[in-house]
Tab-separated table of C-alpha atoms and ligand atoms in Angstrom:
chain	number	residue	atom	x	y	z
A	1	MET	CA	127.671	97.534	54.148
A	2	SER	CA	130.356	96.995	51.516
A	3	TYR	CA	129.619	100.361	49.919
A	4	LEU	CA	129.540	102.088	53.284
A	5	PHE	CA	132.977	100.733	54.075
A	6	ALA	CA	134.315	101.529	50.616
A	7	ILE	CA	133.270	105.173	51.031
A	8	LEU	CA	134.533	105.260	54.617
A	9	PHE	CA	137.926	104.022	53.434
A	10	TYR	CA	138.262	106.537	50.628
A	11	VAL	CA	137.265	109.408	52.909
A	12	SER	CA	139.376	108.380	55.883
A	13	LEU	CA	142.471	107.597	53.828
A	14	GLY	CA	142.023	110.901	51.992
A	15	ILE	CA	141.913	112.819	55.280
A	16	PHE	CA	144.865	110.811	56.544
A	17	ALA	CA	147.038	111.445	53.481
A	18	VAL	CA	146.205	115.127	53.019
A	19	GLY	CA	146.272	115.896	56.743
A	20	LEU	CA	149.588	114.160	57.208
A	21	ALA	CA	151.117	115.862	54.158
A	22	LEU	CA	150.028	119.287	55.437
A	23	LYS	CA	151.430	118.559	58.870
A	24	ILE	CA	154.745	117.409	57.441
A	25	ARG	CA	154.900	120.553	55.303
A	26	GLN	CA	154.302	122.594	58.416
A	27	TYR	CA	157.059	120.772	60.293
A	28	TRP	CA	159.369	121.151	57.315
A	29	ASN	CA	158.859	124.890	57.168
A	30	THR	CA	159.066	125.565	60.889
A	31	PRO	CA	162.338	127.383	61.575
A	32	ALA	CA	164.831	126.026	64.092
A	33	PRO	CA	166.481	129.289	65.112
A	34	LEU	CA	168.843	127.851	67.655
A	35	LYS	CA	171.510	125.166	67.734
A	36	ILE	CA	170.127	122.882	70.439
A	37	PRO	CA	171.171	119.246	69.913
A	38	THR	CA	170.949	117.352	73.194
A	39	THR	CA	174.532	116.570	74.105
A	40	PRO	CA	176.498	114.413	73.873
A	41	ALA	CA	175.581	114.736	70.212
A	42	PRO	CA	177.294	113.579	67.015
A	43	THR	CA	179.609	116.057	65.332
A	44	THR	CA	179.042	114.849	61.766
A	45	GLN	CA	175.997	114.492	59.516
A	46	ALA	CA	176.558	110.718	59.266
A	47	GLY	CA	176.612	110.607	63.049
A	48	VAL	CA	173.244	112.361	63.152
A	49	VAL	CA	171.742	109.822	60.757
A	50	PHE	CA	173.021	107.052	63.016
A	51	ARG	CA	171.653	108.781	66.106
A	52	MET	CA	168.254	109.177	64.465
A	53	PHE	CA	168.346	105.511	63.480
A	54	ARG	CA	168.953	104.488	67.099
A	55	GLU	CA	166.220	106.828	68.252
A	56	VAL	CA	163.643	105.490	65.790
A	57	VAL	CA	164.542	101.809	66.012
A	58	PHE	CA	165.492	101.435	69.673
A	59	PHE	CA	163.895	104.553	71.265
A	60	GLU	CA	167.275	105.397	72.779
A	61	SER	CA	166.335	108.506	74.718
A	62	LEU	CA	163.225	106.875	76.136
A	63	PHE	CA	165.407	103.964	77.205
A	64	ARG	CA	167.626	106.342	79.121
A	65	ALA	CA	164.671	108.158	80.621
A	66	ALA	CA	162.194	105.495	81.743
A	67	LYS	CA	162.840	101.764	81.528
A	68	TRP	CA	159.252	100.585	82.046
A	69	THR	CA	157.767	102.974	79.557
A	70	TRP	CA	160.515	101.967	77.168
A	71	ILE	CA	159.944	98.231	77.439
A	72	PHE	CA	156.170	98.492	76.924
A	73	GLY	CA	156.422	101.184	74.273
A	74	TRP	CA	159.053	99.288	72.386
A	75	MET	CA	157.125	95.994	72.555
A	76	PHE	CA	154.088	97.728	71.145
A	77	HIS	CA	155.930	99.456	68.322
A	78	LEU	CA	157.990	96.428	67.328
A	79	GLY	CA	154.809	94.343	67.276
A	80	LEU	CA	153.083	97.026	65.242
A	81	ALA	CA	155.881	97.022	62.670
A	82	LEU	CA	155.789	93.225	62.310
A	83	ALA	CA	151.977	93.137	62.114
A	84	PHE	CA	152.127	95.920	59.520
A	85	VAL	CA	154.351	93.832	57.266
A	86	ARG	CA	151.935	90.904	57.584
A	87	HIS	CA	149.057	93.214	56.637
A	88	LEU	CA	150.695	93.967	53.299
A	89	ARG	CA	149.302	90.642	52.080
A	90	TYR	CA	145.833	92.226	51.913
A	91	VAL	CA	146.843	94.939	49.475
A	92	VAL	CA	149.923	93.823	47.531
A	93	SER	CA	149.210	91.763	44.430
A	94	SER	CA	150.707	88.271	44.296
A	95	ASP	CA	152.205	89.306	40.929
A	96	ALA	CA	154.132	92.214	42.448
A	97	PHE	CA	157.898	91.815	42.550
A	98	VAL	CA	157.996	92.395	46.323
A	99	TRP	CA	155.541	89.543	46.898
A	100	PRO	CA	158.218	86.922	47.803
A	101	LEU	CA	159.178	89.141	50.736
A	102	ILE	CA	155.608	89.043	52.036
A	103	ASN	CA	154.653	85.498	51.008
A	104	ASN	CA	157.135	84.046	53.405
A	105	TRP	CA	156.499	81.808	56.364
A	106	LEU	CA	158.748	83.690	58.774
A	107	VAL	CA	157.260	87.098	57.973
A	108	GLN	CA	153.681	85.866	58.317
A	109	PHE	CA	154.358	83.881	61.468
A	110	ALA	CA	156.232	86.740	63.134
A	111	GLY	CA	153.452	89.143	62.152
A	112	GLN	CA	150.753	86.921	63.589
A	113	TYR	CA	152.406	86.331	66.964
A	114	ALA	CA	153.806	89.845	67.250
A	115	SER	CA	150.203	90.929	67.851
A	116	LEU	CA	150.369	89.329	71.307
A	117	MET	CA	153.500	91.288	72.152
A	118	MET	CA	151.723	94.383	70.879
A	119	LEU	CA	148.804	93.763	73.218
A	120	VAL	CA	151.078	93.254	76.235
A	121	GLY	CA	152.850	96.520	75.392
A	122	LEU	CA	149.561	98.394	75.035
A	123	LEU	CA	148.160	97.040	78.291
A	124	GLY	CA	151.411	98.017	79.978
A	125	LEU	CA	151.145	101.559	78.674
A	126	LEU	CA	147.527	101.762	79.770
A	127	GLY	CA	148.448	100.387	83.185
A	128	ARG	CA	151.117	103.052	83.489
A	129	ARG	CA	148.580	105.805	82.929
A	130	ILE	CA	146.201	104.336	85.477
A	131	LEU	CA	148.576	103.066	88.142
A	132	VAL	CA	151.400	105.587	88.247
A	133	ASP	CA	150.147	108.635	90.184
A	134	ARG	CA	152.437	111.101	88.464
A	135	VAL	CA	151.387	109.925	85.038
A	136	ARG	CA	147.696	109.693	85.912
A	137	TYR	CA	147.800	113.325	86.987
A	138	ILE	CA	149.037	114.507	83.601
A	139	SER	CA	146.942	112.127	81.453
A	140	ALA	CA	144.277	113.759	79.318
A	141	PRO	CA	141.194	111.907	78.036
A	142	SER	CA	142.771	111.764	74.579
A	143	ASP	CA	145.712	109.836	75.988
A	144	TYR	CA	143.363	107.096	77.172
A	145	LEU	CA	141.200	107.228	74.072
A	146	MET	CA	144.159	106.660	71.738
A	147	LEU	CA	145.330	103.687	73.776
A	148	ILE	CA	141.860	102.189	74.020
A	149	LEU	CA	141.230	102.692	70.311
A	150	ILE	CA	144.421	100.873	69.395
A	151	ILE	CA	143.746	98.164	71.982
A	152	ILE	CA	140.331	97.430	70.474
A	153	ILE	CA	141.813	97.335	66.967
A	154	THR	CA	144.476	94.929	68.181
A	155	VAL	CA	142.057	92.682	70.058
A	156	SER	CA	139.667	92.464	67.098
A	157	GLY	CA	142.658	91.600	64.881
A	158	ILE	CA	143.770	88.919	67.295
A	159	MET	CA	140.240	87.488	67.343
A	160	MET	CA	140.289	87.137	63.551
A	161	SER	CA	143.763	85.745	63.547
A	162	PHE	CA	143.425	83.171	66.313
A	163	VAL	CA	139.765	82.609	67.179
A	164	ALA	CA	137.242	83.430	64.472
A	165	PRO	CA	138.932	83.253	61.054
A	166	ILE	CA	137.529	85.296	58.211
A	167	ASP	CA	137.485	84.895	54.443
A	168	ILE	CA	140.925	86.335	53.664
A	169	VAL	CA	140.502	85.847	49.922
A	170	GLY	CA	137.318	87.923	50.077
A	171	LEU	CA	139.033	90.599	52.128
A	172	LYS	CA	141.934	90.828	49.718
A	173	ALA	CA	139.475	91.115	46.851
A	174	PHE	CA	137.722	93.947	48.724
A	175	MET	CA	140.960	95.803	49.462
A	176	THR	CA	142.502	95.440	46.007
A	177	GLY	CA	139.065	96.269	44.582
A	178	LEU	CA	139.230	99.639	46.351
A	179	MET	CA	142.544	100.298	44.639
A	180	VAL	CA	141.492	99.413	41.090
A	181	LEU	CA	137.941	100.793	41.443
A	182	ASP	CA	136.373	97.350	40.932
A	183	TRP	CA	134.342	97.144	44.129
A	184	GLN	CA	133.839	93.792	45.838
A	185	GLU	CA	131.793	92.506	48.767
A	186	LEU	CA	133.282	92.875	52.226
A	187	PRO	CA	133.319	89.435	53.939
A	188	SER	CA	130.892	89.306	56.847
A	189	SER	CA	132.475	89.201	60.293
A	190	VAL	CA	131.715	91.274	63.357
A	191	PHE	CA	135.385	91.476	64.224
A	192	LEU	CA	136.284	92.646	60.756
A	193	ILE	CA	133.682	95.400	60.948
A	194	ILE	CA	135.000	96.555	64.330
A	195	HIS	CA	138.581	96.320	63.089
A	196	LEU	CA	138.097	98.241	59.861
A	197	GLY	CA	135.656	100.763	61.348
A	198	LEU	CA	138.105	101.738	64.066
A	199	VAL	CA	141.033	101.735	61.644
A	200	ALA	CA	139.128	104.331	59.628
A	201	VAL	CA	138.535	106.369	62.808
A	202	LEU	CA	142.230	106.106	63.621
A	203	ALA	CA	143.221	107.253	60.126
A	204	ILE	CA	140.907	110.260	60.414
A	205	ILE	CA	142.180	111.470	63.761
A	206	PHE	CA	145.834	110.626	63.124
A	207	PRO	CA	146.761	113.987	61.523
A	208	PHE	CA	145.282	115.852	64.503
A	209	SER	CA	146.563	113.657	67.301
A	210	LYS	CA	149.623	112.952	69.358
A	211	LEU	CA	150.318	110.031	67.047
A	212	LEU	CA	152.040	112.668	64.905
A	213	HIS	CA	155.126	111.902	66.944
A	214	ALA	CA	155.807	109.339	64.193
A	215	PRO	CA	156.751	111.897	61.519
A	216	GLY	CA	157.560	114.488	64.179
A	217	VAL	CA	160.621	112.742	65.623
A	218	PHE	CA	162.502	113.368	62.385
A	219	PHE	CA	161.996	117.098	62.764
A	220	SER	CA	163.146	117.403	66.380
A	221	PRO	CA	166.001	119.927	66.521
A	222	THR	CA	167.397	118.313	69.647
A	223	ARG	CA	167.831	115.074	67.716
A	224	ASN	CA	168.472	116.062	64.122
A	225	GLN	CA	171.168	118.708	64.544
A	226	VAL	CA	174.915	118.258	64.218
A	227	ASP	CA	176.919	119.419	67.220
A	228	ASN	CA	179.201	121.849	65.334
A	229	PRO	CA	178.282	125.372	66.454
A	230	ARG	CA	181.923	126.497	66.472
A	231	GLU	CA	182.924	124.996	63.137
A	232	LYS	CA	179.864	126.219	61.293
A	233	ARG	CA	177.695	129.111	62.321
A	234	HIS	CA	174.027	128.177	62.652
A	235	ILE	CA	171.668	130.585	60.940
A	236	SER	CA	167.964	129.885	60.784
A	237	ASP	CA	166.526	129.843	57.275
A	238	TRP	CA	164.383	132.911	57.821
A	239	ALA	CA	167.373	134.893	59.075
A	240	LYS	CA	169.434	134.248	55.970
A	241	ASN	CA	169.821	137.263	53.633
A	242	SER	CA	168.048	139.471	56.143
A	243	GLY	CA	171.097	141.429	57.185
A	244	LEU	CA	171.071	139.635	60.510
A	245	ASP	CA	173.428	136.985	59.232
A	246	SER	CA	176.553	139.119	59.201
A	247	ALA	CA	179.050	138.561	61.976
A	248	ASP	CA	178.016	141.670	63.880
A	249	GLY	CA	174.335	141.474	63.019
A	250	VAL	CA	173.252	139.617	66.094
B	1	MET	CA	164.171	119.024	46.412
B	2	LYS	CA	160.944	118.535	48.324
B	3	ALA	CA	158.949	117.853	45.170
B	4	VAL	CA	161.510	115.269	44.020
B	5	LEU	CA	161.376	113.498	47.375
B	6	ILE	CA	157.601	113.343	47.321
B	7	GLN	CA	157.554	112.048	43.758
B	8	LEU	CA	160.113	109.379	44.589
B	9	LEU	CA	157.952	108.310	47.499
B	10	LEU	CA	154.810	108.033	45.403
B	11	VAL	CA	156.555	106.145	42.591
B	12	GLY	CA	158.065	103.791	45.171
B	13	LEU	CA	154.650	103.093	46.662
B	14	MET	CA	153.131	102.374	43.271
B	15	LEU	CA	155.952	99.998	42.339
B	16	MET	CA	155.384	98.171	45.625
B	17	MET	CA	151.738	97.619	44.915
B	18	GLY	CA	152.813	96.404	41.488
B	19	GLY	CA	150.385	94.168	39.671
B	20	ALA	CA	147.369	95.311	41.672
B	21	VAL	CA	147.429	98.674	39.969
B	22	ALA	CA	148.450	97.334	36.594
B	23	SER	CA	145.039	95.850	35.809
B	24	ASP	CA	141.646	97.445	36.265
B	25	ARG	CA	139.976	94.305	37.617
B	26	VAL	CA	140.415	92.464	40.869
B	27	SER	CA	142.372	89.244	40.443
B	28	LEU	CA	141.293	86.119	42.308
B	29	PRO	CA	142.962	82.728	42.750
B	30	LYS	CA	142.235	80.348	39.858
B	31	TYR	CA	142.190	76.564	40.222
B	32	PRO	CA	140.533	73.499	38.672
B	33	GLN	CA	136.867	72.820	39.407
B	34	PRO	CA	136.408	70.316	42.299
B	35	VAL	CA	134.550	67.014	41.913
B	36	GLY	CA	130.950	66.895	43.109
B	37	ASP	CA	128.697	69.804	43.912
B	38	GLN	CA	129.408	70.383	47.539
B	39	CYS	CA	132.248	70.280	49.999
B	40	VAL	CA	132.407	68.413	53.310
B	41	GLU	CA	131.044	71.530	55.029
B	42	PRO	CA	129.218	74.560	53.611
B	43	THR	CA	131.528	76.410	51.221
B	44	ASP	CA	131.701	79.685	53.130
B	45	ILE	CA	132.654	77.831	56.307
B	46	MET	CA	135.317	75.794	54.464
B	47	ARG	CA	136.777	78.977	53.089
B	48	ARG	CA	137.311	80.346	56.605
B	49	GLU	CA	137.905	77.269	58.729
B	50	HIS	CA	139.331	74.430	56.629
B	51	MET	CA	142.631	74.624	58.521
B	52	ASN	CA	140.874	73.952	61.812
B	53	PHE	CA	138.913	71.028	60.373
B	54	ILE	CA	141.950	69.243	58.987
B	55	THR	CA	144.188	69.839	61.978
B	56	HIS	CA	141.387	68.632	64.247
B	57	GLN	CA	140.983	65.580	62.040
B	58	ARG	CA	144.699	64.937	62.281
B	59	ASP	CA	144.457	64.816	66.058
B	60	GLU	CA	141.420	62.535	65.899
B	61	THR	CA	143.248	60.181	63.544
B	62	VAL	CA	146.637	60.182	65.174
B	63	TYR	CA	145.475	60.062	68.800
B	64	LYS	CA	142.189	58.171	68.552
B	65	GLY	CA	142.762	56.133	65.400
B	66	ILE	CA	139.695	57.403	63.575
B	67	ARG	CA	140.208	56.640	59.873
B	68	GLY	CA	138.270	55.832	56.716
B	69	ILE	CA	134.668	56.839	56.260
B	70	ALA	CA	134.359	58.102	59.845
B	71	ALA	CA	137.145	60.605	59.213
B	72	ARG	CA	134.983	63.342	57.805
B	73	HIS	CA	137.750	65.922	57.299
B	74	SER	CA	140.522	63.656	56.098
B	75	LEU	CA	143.257	65.371	54.143
B	76	LYS	CA	143.186	62.518	51.642
B	77	ASP	CA	139.610	63.376	50.760
B	78	CYS	CA	140.392	67.024	50.151
B	79	ILE	CA	142.869	65.892	47.523
B	80	ASP	CA	140.541	63.343	45.973
B	81	CYS	CA	137.945	65.965	45.179
B	82	HIS	CA	140.111	69.022	44.651
B	83	VAL	CA	143.033	67.710	42.594
B	84	GLY	CA	143.321	68.837	38.961
B	85	TYR	CA	144.146	66.628	35.947
B	86	ASP	CA	146.434	67.312	32.999
B	87	ALA	CA	145.644	66.612	29.324
B	88	GLN	CA	146.693	62.949	29.715
B	89	GLY	CA	144.316	62.532	32.621
B	90	ARG	CA	147.100	62.317	35.203
B	91	ALA	CA	146.561	64.003	38.546
B	92	VAL	CA	148.629	67.181	39.047
B	93	PRO	CA	150.114	67.584	42.561
B	94	ILE	CA	147.690	69.753	44.546
B	95	ASN	CA	150.503	71.927	45.888
B	96	SER	CA	151.900	72.852	42.462
B	97	GLU	CA	151.338	76.217	40.870
B	98	GLY	CA	147.774	76.986	39.851
B	99	GLN	CA	146.363	74.012	41.793
B	100	PHE	CA	143.739	74.207	44.535
B	101	CYS	CA	145.664	74.587	47.796
B	102	GLU	CA	148.624	76.398	46.221
B	103	SER	CA	146.811	79.056	44.210
B	104	CYS	CA	144.757	80.161	47.162
B	105	HIS	CA	147.625	80.095	49.632
B	106	ASN	CA	149.912	81.980	47.283
B	107	TYR	CA	147.220	84.653	46.936
B	108	THR	CA	147.016	85.088	50.705
B	109	ALA	CA	150.686	84.492	51.623
B	110	VAL	CA	150.077	81.242	53.530
B	111	SER	CA	152.837	78.609	53.714
B	112	ILE	CA	152.059	75.026	54.743
B	113	ASP	CA	154.455	72.115	55.221
B	114	CYS	CA	151.868	69.313	55.198
B	115	PHE	CA	152.882	68.039	51.764
B	116	GLY	CA	156.393	67.352	52.906
B	117	CYS	CA	154.863	64.135	54.304
B	118	HIS	CA	151.361	63.817	52.839
B	119	ARG	CA	150.734	62.797	49.240
B	120	THR	CA	149.599	65.437	46.806
B	121	THR	CA	147.675	63.210	44.376
B	122	PRO	CA	144.830	60.737	45.039
B	123	ASP	CA	145.535	57.254	46.295
B	124	GLU	CA	144.540	54.224	44.191
B	125	VAL	CA	141.952	53.247	46.795
B	126	SER	CA	140.653	56.777	46.975
B	127	LYS	CA	137.454	57.537	48.786
B	128	VAL	CA	136.415	59.682	45.844
B	129	ARG	CA	134.473	56.639	44.604
B	130	GLN	CA	132.336	56.680	47.686
B	131	PHE	CA	131.554	60.316	47.139
B	132	THR	CA	131.075	60.362	43.414
B	133	GLY	CA	130.502	56.793	42.278
B	134	LYS	CA	133.307	57.308	39.735
B	135	PRO	CA	135.580	54.323	39.031
C	301	HEM	C1	143.086	98.790	56.059
C	301	HEM	C2	143.543	98.459	57.188
C	301	HEM	C3	143.472	97.082	57.818
C	301	HEM	C4	142.959	95.879	57.364
C	301	HEM	C5	142.296	95.576	56.019
C	301	HEM	C6	143.176	94.897	58.407
C	301	HEM	C7	142.784	93.557	58.340
C	301	HEM	C8	143.123	92.600	59.270
C	301	HEM	C9	142.765	91.203	59.193
C	301	HEM	C10	141.920	90.573	58.119
C	301	HEM	C11	143.309	90.568	60.262
C	301	HEM	C12	143.191	89.082	60.590
C	301	HEM	C13	144.419	88.331	60.145
C	301	HEM	C14	144.207	86.830	60.089
C	301	HEM	O1	143.074	86.359	60.032
C	301	HEM	O2	145.214	86.114	60.126
C	301	HEM	C15	144.006	91.559	61.032
C	301	HEM	C16	144.716	91.288	62.170
C	301	HEM	C17	145.325	92.254	62.954
C	301	HEM	N1	145.309	93.628	62.748
C	301	HEM	FE1	144.567	94.572	61.127
C	301	HEM	N2	143.803	95.507	59.472
C	301	HEM	C18	144.009	96.842	59.143
C	301	HEM	C19	144.626	97.812	59.924
C	301	HEM	C20	145.203	97.585	61.159
C	301	HEM	C21	145.850	98.601	61.980
C	301	HEM	C22	145.987	100.094	61.634
C	301	HEM	C23	146.319	97.966	63.094
C	301	HEM	C24	147.098	98.523	64.268
C	301	HEM	C25	146.692	99.364	65.091
C	301	HEM	C26	145.967	96.560	62.976
C	301	HEM	C27	146.287	95.590	63.912
C	301	HEM	C28	146.048	94.232	63.753
C	301	HEM	C29	146.552	93.202	64.647
C	301	HEM	C30	147.414	93.441	65.868
C	301	HEM	C31	146.106	91.957	64.139
C	301	HEM	C32	146.375	90.549	64.708
C	301	HEM	C33	147.680	89.965	64.181
C	301	HEM	C34	147.670	89.547	62.730
C	301	HEM	O3	147.049	88.540	62.365
C	301	HEM	O4	148.317	90.247	61.929
C	301	HEM	N3	145.287	96.370	61.791
C	301	HEM	N4	143.886	92.792	60.413
């Protein structure tokens, strides 16, 4: 079992890292031929950074668009971020200089209870797909599958955290063992096997799924462009030096 | 530009992981050997559930007055068996660096406040005698 999971982790994290890198390269190289920031948009680069910050941290445009989706989506993502920080304790060495930031009552406590907020958010998002006619009509099986996958991961995590504790020392040994190639036993727990198995599945499908919105938001032309079409002429990268970039070329 | 960004990212990640990558063996918490040859419950169960046992015991003691030998999971007993001793034979507080509770909790980022009130070294009338027959 331990070896199976060790191999599964190497493979799934490999697919995750390479797949994600290729996708980001693709996004990076995709031309944005037109100046299309959604107005009102900032007129300076610093303003764009601030807008992107609000978008990523508060989901500003979703807030303006749909309050219910926003509240559940934001609960889920905030919970995810807090739980993520708590998870660092399984992989970061207690000798690392960032350790005091992780080995901290507030961080661990917030991470543990944030999981409940995460679950409420996820159930809300699932409810939206099932209960709102308009949304049900446009929901594809993959929309449900992603939600259900993450719900099961969350519930198995909550079980370990609140109901059926596992050998955390053993788990940390297993995880750090993967990193230094000194393989250790995986502690036995049904919930841990469900949790880690589905995490591996999630990592594998991530680079091919709608979860790519995470890196994708940074590449959205409607969000990452400065509103200065008059001050500075916008020329797509591929059009530069092609003769089309002269004033009368277009 | 892109290459520099990616390299910065990777270096940052490695720095974060820090010590874990610096050695080629897994590190585990290290603490003094406990007294006796078994714990109050099987070792693998203690490892996972000791917090539930002691907090349950606290409720039993504080609400129902169960103390002494009947208090199977008393916090005092944990300390009696698990405390370490220095070269002079004096008990070292169990929540100080490298000691039983601390080393393990530091490894797993757990913070407890119990020792703000509870003593960290064995009592004179410690129950350890009952367990071990030691004076
Ligand atoms: C290598 C990857 C992962 C490992 C080793 C891991 C391990 C664990 C463990 C051991 C727990 C129990 C914590 C405790 O007993 O206190 C847990 C809890 C949890 N996990 Fe994971 N997990 C991983 C990835 C994920 C992912 C990708 C998600 C999100 C979708 C997730 C969501 C949760 C949640 C919500 C909890 C409950 C809250 C908490 O205690 O932090 N985990 N995880």
